[in-house]
CSV table of C-alpha atoms in Angstrom, one decimal:
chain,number,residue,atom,x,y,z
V,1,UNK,CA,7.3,-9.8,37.7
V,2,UNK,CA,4.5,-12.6,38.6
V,3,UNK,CA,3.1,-11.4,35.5
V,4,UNK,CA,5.8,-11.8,33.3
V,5,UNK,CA,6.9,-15.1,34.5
V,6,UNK,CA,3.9,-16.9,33.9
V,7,UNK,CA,3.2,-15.5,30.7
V,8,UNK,CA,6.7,-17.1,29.8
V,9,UNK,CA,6.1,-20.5,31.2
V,10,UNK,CA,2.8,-20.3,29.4
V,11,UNK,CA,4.1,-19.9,25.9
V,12,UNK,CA,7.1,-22.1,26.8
V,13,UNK,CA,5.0,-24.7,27.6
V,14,UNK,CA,2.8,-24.3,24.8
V,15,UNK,CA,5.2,-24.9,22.2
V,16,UNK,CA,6.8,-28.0,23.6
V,17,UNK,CA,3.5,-29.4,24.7
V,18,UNK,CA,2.4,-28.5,21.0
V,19,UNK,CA,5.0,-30.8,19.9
V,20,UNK,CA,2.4,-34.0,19.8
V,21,UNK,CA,-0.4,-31.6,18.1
V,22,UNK,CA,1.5,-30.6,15.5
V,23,UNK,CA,2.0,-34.1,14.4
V,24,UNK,CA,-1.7,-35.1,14.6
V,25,UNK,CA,-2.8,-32.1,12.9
V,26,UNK,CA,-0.4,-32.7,10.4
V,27,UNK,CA,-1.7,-36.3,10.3
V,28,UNK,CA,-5.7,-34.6,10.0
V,29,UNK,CA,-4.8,-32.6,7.3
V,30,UNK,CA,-3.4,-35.1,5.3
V,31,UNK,CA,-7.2,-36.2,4.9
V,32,UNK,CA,-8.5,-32.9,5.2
V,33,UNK,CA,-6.6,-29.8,4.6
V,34,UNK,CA,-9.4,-27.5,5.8
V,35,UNK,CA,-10.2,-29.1,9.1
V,36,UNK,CA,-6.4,-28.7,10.5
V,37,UNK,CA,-6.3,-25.2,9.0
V,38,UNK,CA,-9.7,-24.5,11.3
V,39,UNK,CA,-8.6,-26.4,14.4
V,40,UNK,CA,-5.3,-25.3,14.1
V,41,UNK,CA,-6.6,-21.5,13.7
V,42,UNK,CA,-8.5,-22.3,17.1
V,43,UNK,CA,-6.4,-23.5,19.2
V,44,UNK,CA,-3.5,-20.8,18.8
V,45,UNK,CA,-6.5,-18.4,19.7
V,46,UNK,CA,-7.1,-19.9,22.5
V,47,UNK,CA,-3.6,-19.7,23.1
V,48,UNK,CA,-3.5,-16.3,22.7
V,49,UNK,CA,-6.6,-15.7,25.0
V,50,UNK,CA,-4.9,-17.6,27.7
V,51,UNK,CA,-2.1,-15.4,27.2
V,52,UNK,CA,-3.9,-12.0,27.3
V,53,UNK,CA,-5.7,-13.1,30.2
V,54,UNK,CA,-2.6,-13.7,32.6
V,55,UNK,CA,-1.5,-10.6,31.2
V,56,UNK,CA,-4.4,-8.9,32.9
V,57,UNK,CA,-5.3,-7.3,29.5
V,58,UNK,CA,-8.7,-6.2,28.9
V,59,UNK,CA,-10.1,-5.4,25.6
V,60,UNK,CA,-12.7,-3.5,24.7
V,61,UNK,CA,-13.9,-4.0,20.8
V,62,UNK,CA,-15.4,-1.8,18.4
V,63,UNK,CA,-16.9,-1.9,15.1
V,64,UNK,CA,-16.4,-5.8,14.9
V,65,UNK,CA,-19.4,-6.0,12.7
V,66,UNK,CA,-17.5,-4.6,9.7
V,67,UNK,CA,-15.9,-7.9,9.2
V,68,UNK,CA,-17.2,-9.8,6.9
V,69,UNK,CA,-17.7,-13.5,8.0
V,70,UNK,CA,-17.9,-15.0,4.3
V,71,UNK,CA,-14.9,-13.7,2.3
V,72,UNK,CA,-11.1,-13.3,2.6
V,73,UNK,CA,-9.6,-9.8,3.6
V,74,UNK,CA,-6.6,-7.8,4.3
V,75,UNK,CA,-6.4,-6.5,7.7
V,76,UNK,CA,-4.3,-3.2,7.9
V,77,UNK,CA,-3.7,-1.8,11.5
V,78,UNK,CA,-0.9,0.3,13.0
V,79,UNK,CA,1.8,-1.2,15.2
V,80,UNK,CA,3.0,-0.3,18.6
V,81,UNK,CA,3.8,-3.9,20.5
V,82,UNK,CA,4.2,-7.4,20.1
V,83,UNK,CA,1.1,-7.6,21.3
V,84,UNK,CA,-1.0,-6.1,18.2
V,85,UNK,CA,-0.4,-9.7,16.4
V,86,UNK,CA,-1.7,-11.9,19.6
V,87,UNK,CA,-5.1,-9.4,20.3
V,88,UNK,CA,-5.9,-9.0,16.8
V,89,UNK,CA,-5.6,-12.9,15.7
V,90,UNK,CA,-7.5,-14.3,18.9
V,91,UNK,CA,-10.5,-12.4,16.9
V,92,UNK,CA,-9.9,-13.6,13.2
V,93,UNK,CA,-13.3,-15.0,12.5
V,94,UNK,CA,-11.3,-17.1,9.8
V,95,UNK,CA,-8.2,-18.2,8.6
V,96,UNK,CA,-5.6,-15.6,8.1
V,97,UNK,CA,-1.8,-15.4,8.0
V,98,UNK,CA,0.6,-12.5,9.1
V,99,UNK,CA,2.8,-10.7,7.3
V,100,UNK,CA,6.1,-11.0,9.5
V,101,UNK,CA,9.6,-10.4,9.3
V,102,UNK,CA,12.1,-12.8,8.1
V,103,UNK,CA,13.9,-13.3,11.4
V,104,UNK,CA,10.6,-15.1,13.0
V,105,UNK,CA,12.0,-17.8,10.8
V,106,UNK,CA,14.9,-18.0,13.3
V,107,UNK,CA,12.6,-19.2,16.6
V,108,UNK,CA,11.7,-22.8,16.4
V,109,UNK,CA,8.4,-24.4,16.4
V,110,UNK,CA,7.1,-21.0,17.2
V,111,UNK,CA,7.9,-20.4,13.1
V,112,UNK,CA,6.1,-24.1,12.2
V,113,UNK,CA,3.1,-22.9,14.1
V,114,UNK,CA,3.0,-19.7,12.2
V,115,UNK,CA,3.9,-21.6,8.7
V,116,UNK,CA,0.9,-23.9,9.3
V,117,UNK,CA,-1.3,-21.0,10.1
V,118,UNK,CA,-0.7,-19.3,6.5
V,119,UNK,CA,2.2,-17.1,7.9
V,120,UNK,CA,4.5,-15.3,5.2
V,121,UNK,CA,7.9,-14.2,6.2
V,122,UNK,CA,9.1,-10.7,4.6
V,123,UNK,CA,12.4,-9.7,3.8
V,124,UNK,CA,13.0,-6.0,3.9
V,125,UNK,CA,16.4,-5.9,2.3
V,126,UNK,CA,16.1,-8.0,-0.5
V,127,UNK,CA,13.1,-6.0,-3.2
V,128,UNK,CA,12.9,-9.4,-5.6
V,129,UNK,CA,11.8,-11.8,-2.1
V,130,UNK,CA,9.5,-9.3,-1.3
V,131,UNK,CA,7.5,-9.7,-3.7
V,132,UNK,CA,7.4,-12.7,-4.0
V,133,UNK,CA,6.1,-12.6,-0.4
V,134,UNK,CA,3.4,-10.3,-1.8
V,135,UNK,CA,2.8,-12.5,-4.7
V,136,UNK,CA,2.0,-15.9,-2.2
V,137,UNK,CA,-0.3,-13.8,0.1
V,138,UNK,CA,-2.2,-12.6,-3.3
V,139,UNK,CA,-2.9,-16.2,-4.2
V,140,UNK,CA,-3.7,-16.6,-0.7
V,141,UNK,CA,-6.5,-14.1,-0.7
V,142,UNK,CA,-7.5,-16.0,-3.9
V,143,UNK,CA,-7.7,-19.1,-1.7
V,144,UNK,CA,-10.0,-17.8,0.5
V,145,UNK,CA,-7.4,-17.0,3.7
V,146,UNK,CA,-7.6,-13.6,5.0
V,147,UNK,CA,-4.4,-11.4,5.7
V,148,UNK,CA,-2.7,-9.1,7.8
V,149,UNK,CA,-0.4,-6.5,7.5
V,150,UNK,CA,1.0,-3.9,9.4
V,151,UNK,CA,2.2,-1.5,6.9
V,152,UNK,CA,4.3,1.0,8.8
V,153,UNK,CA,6.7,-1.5,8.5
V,154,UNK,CA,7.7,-1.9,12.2
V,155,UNK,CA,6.7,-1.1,15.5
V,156,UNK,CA,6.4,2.8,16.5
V,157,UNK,CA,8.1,3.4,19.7
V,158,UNK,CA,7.6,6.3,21.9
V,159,UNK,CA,5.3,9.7,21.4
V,160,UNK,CA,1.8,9.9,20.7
V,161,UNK,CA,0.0,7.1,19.4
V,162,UNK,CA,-1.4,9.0,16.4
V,163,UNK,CA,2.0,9.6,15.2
V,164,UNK,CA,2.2,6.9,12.2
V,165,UNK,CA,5.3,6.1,10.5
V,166,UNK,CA,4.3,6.1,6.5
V,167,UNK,CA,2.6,3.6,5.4
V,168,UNK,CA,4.5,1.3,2.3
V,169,UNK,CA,2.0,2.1,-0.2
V,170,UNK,CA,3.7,-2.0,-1.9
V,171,UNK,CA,1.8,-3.8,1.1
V,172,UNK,CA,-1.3,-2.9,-0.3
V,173,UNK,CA,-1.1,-4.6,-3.1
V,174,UNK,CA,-2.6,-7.9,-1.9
V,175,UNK,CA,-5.9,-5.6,-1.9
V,176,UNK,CA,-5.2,-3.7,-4.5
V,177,UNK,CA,-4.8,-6.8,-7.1
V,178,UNK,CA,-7.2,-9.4,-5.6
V,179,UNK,CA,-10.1,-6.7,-4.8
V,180,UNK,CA,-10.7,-8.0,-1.2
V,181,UNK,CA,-11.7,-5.5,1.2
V,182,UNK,CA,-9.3,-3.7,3.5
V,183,UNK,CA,-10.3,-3.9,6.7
V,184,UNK,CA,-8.3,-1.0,8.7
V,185,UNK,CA,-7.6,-1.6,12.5
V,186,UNK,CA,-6.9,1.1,15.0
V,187,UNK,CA,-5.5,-0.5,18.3
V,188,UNK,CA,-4.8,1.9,21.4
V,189,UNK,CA,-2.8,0.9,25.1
V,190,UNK,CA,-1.4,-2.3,23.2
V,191,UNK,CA,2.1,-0.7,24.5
V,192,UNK,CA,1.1,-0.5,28.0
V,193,UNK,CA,1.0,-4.0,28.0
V,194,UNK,CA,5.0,-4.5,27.8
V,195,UNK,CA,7.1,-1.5,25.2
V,196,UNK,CA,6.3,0.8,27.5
V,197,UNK,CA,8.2,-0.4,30.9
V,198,UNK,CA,9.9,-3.4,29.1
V,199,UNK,CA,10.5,-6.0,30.1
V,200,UNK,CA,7.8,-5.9,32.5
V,201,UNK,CA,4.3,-7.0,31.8
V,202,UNK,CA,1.2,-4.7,33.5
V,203,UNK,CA,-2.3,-5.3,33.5
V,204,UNK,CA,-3.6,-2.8,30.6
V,205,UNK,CA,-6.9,-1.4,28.6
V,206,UNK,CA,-6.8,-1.7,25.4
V,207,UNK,CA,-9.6,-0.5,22.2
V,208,UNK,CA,-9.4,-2.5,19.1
V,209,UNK,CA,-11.5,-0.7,16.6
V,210,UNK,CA,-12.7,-2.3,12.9
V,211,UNK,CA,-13.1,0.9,10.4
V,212,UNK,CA,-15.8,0.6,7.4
V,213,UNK,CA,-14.2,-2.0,4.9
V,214,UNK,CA,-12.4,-0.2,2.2
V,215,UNK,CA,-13.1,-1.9,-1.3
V,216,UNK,CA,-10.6,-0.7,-3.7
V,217,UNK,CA,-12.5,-1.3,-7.1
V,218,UNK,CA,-15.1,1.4,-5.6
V,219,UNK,CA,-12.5,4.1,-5.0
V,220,UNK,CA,-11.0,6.5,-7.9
V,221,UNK,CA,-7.9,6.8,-9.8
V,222,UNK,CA,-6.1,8.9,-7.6
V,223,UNK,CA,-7.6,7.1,-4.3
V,224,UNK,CA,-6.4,4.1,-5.4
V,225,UNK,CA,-2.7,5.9,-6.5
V,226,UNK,CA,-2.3,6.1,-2.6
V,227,UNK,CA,-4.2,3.5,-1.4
V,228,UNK,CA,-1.6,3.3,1.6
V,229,UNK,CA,-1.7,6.4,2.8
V,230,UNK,CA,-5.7,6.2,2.0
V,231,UNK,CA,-5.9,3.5,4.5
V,232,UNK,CA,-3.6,5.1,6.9
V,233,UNK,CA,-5.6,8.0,7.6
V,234,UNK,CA,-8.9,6.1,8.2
V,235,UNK,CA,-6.5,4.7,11.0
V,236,UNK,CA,-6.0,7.8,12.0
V,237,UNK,CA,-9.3,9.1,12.5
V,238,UNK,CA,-10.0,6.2,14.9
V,239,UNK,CA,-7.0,6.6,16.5
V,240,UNK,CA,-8.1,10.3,17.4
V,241,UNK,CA,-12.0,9.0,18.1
V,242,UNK,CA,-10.3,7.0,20.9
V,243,UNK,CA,-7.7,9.7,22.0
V,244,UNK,CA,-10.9,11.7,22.3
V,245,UNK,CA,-13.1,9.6,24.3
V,246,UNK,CA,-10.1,8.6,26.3
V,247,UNK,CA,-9.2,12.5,27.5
C-alpha cells in the first residue's frame, strides 16, 4: 500500500511540477533543438529511476554492451507490464521515442511529455494511420532518434513468460526500411512489480537482457520475409537463458 501511494504522489507531482519545465525547455529548444531533446531525455529518466526506486525494484542488466552508443536503433522487447516502458527508457543511452497506443493521447501532460520525447501514438483499428505512424518513426530513425517497439502488440497477461503472443511482422518495418539495427530485449519479473497482484505495487527482481544487434541488410531473403518472428525468437532464447538460471 505504502508503496503504491507514493509512487502515485511521485508521478502526480512530477507532471504538475513539470508544468514550468516544460515551458523552459520549450523556450531552450527554440535556440537549440538538440539540447532540450537531451535534457529533456534526462530528466524523465531520472524520473523513471526515482520511480523504480520507491518501487523497490531492482534490476539486474545484461548484455548492455550490444547497444551501440553512435547510431539510431529499433529496440524490440516483449511486454508483460506497464513497467517494461519506464525500465527500459531510464537506460536509452540516446534519444528514442515509443511506439504507444493511441489512447495515451487521452492523459494530459503525461502525452506532451511523451510528444516532446519523440513519442508516436498508434492506432490499431485504423490500417491507413498506422502507417503513417510507421512512416514518421522511419524518418525518425533517419534523424538519428532511436525507437522502440513492442511488437506483440499488447501486454501478455498470465502463464509463462516465454509464452509470446505473435509478433506483427508491419512493426518491423522501421528496421527493415532504414537498415538500423534491431536491438531485441528480453525483460523477466517486470509483472511482479504490479499485473501480477494489481493494483498493488511489491518490491521485485527484474533481468533486462540486450541480444546481439540484428542488422537486416546481413540477413537472407527468407530471414528478412519474417523478420518479426526472426526477432521474436532471439527473445525467446533469452527468455529461456533467464528461466534457466532462475530455476
Amino acid at each position: 500500500m505504502i508503496r503504491l501511494i507514493l509512487t502515485l504522489l511521485f508521478i502526480i507531482l512530477f507532471l504538475l511540477l513539470s508544468i514550468p519545465i516544460l515551458i523552459i525547455e520549450w523556450l531552450i529548444g527554440k535556440k537549440n533543438r538538440y539540447a532540450a531533446d537531451i535534457s529533456q531525455l534526462r530528466i524523465v529518466q531520472r524520473a523513471f529511476r526515482g520511480i523504480l526506486f520507491l518501487c523497490g525494484t531492482h534490476i539486474t542488466v545484461i548484455g548492455e554492451e550490444h547497444v551501440p552508443n553512435d547510431t539510431a536503433v529499433l529496440y524490440v522487447g516483449n511486454h508483460r507490464s506497464f513497467f517494461d516502458i519506464v525500465i527500459t527508457y531510464a537506460r536509452c543511452p540516446g534519444l528514442t521515442g515509443y511506439v504507444a497506443k493511441d489512447s495515451m493521447l487521452k492523459v494530459p501532460l503525461l502525452s506532451l511529455w511523451m510528444k516532446r520525447l519523440y513519442c508516436l501514438f498508434l492506432n490499431r483499428d485504423n490500417v491507413k494511420e498506422g502507417l503513417k505512424t510507421i512512416l514518421t518513426g522511419i524518418n525518425q530513425i533517419k534523424s538519428g532518434i532511436s525507437m522502440c517497439i513492442f511488437p506483440e502488440g499488447t501486454r501478455q497477461r498470465g502463464g509463462d513468460e516465454t509464452d509470446l503472443l505473435p509478433f506483427k511482422e508491419g512493426s518491423l518495418k522501421m528496421a527493415e526500411k532504414t537498415g538500423c539495427p534491431i536491438i531485441p530485449m528480453a525483460l523477466t519479473g517486470t509483472a511482479d512489480i504490479l499485473e501480477n497482484h494489481f493494483p498493488w505495487i511489491r518490491s521485485a527482481h527484474v533481468t533486462l537482457q540486450y541480444g546481439e544487434p540484428i542488422y537486416p541488410g546481413k540477413l537472407d531473403r527468407e530471414t528478412k520475409k519474417r523478420l518479426g518472428s526472426y526477432t521474436q525468437t532471439k527473445i525467446l532464447e533469452m527468455l529461456n537463458e533467464s528461466k534457466q538460471l532462475q530455476s
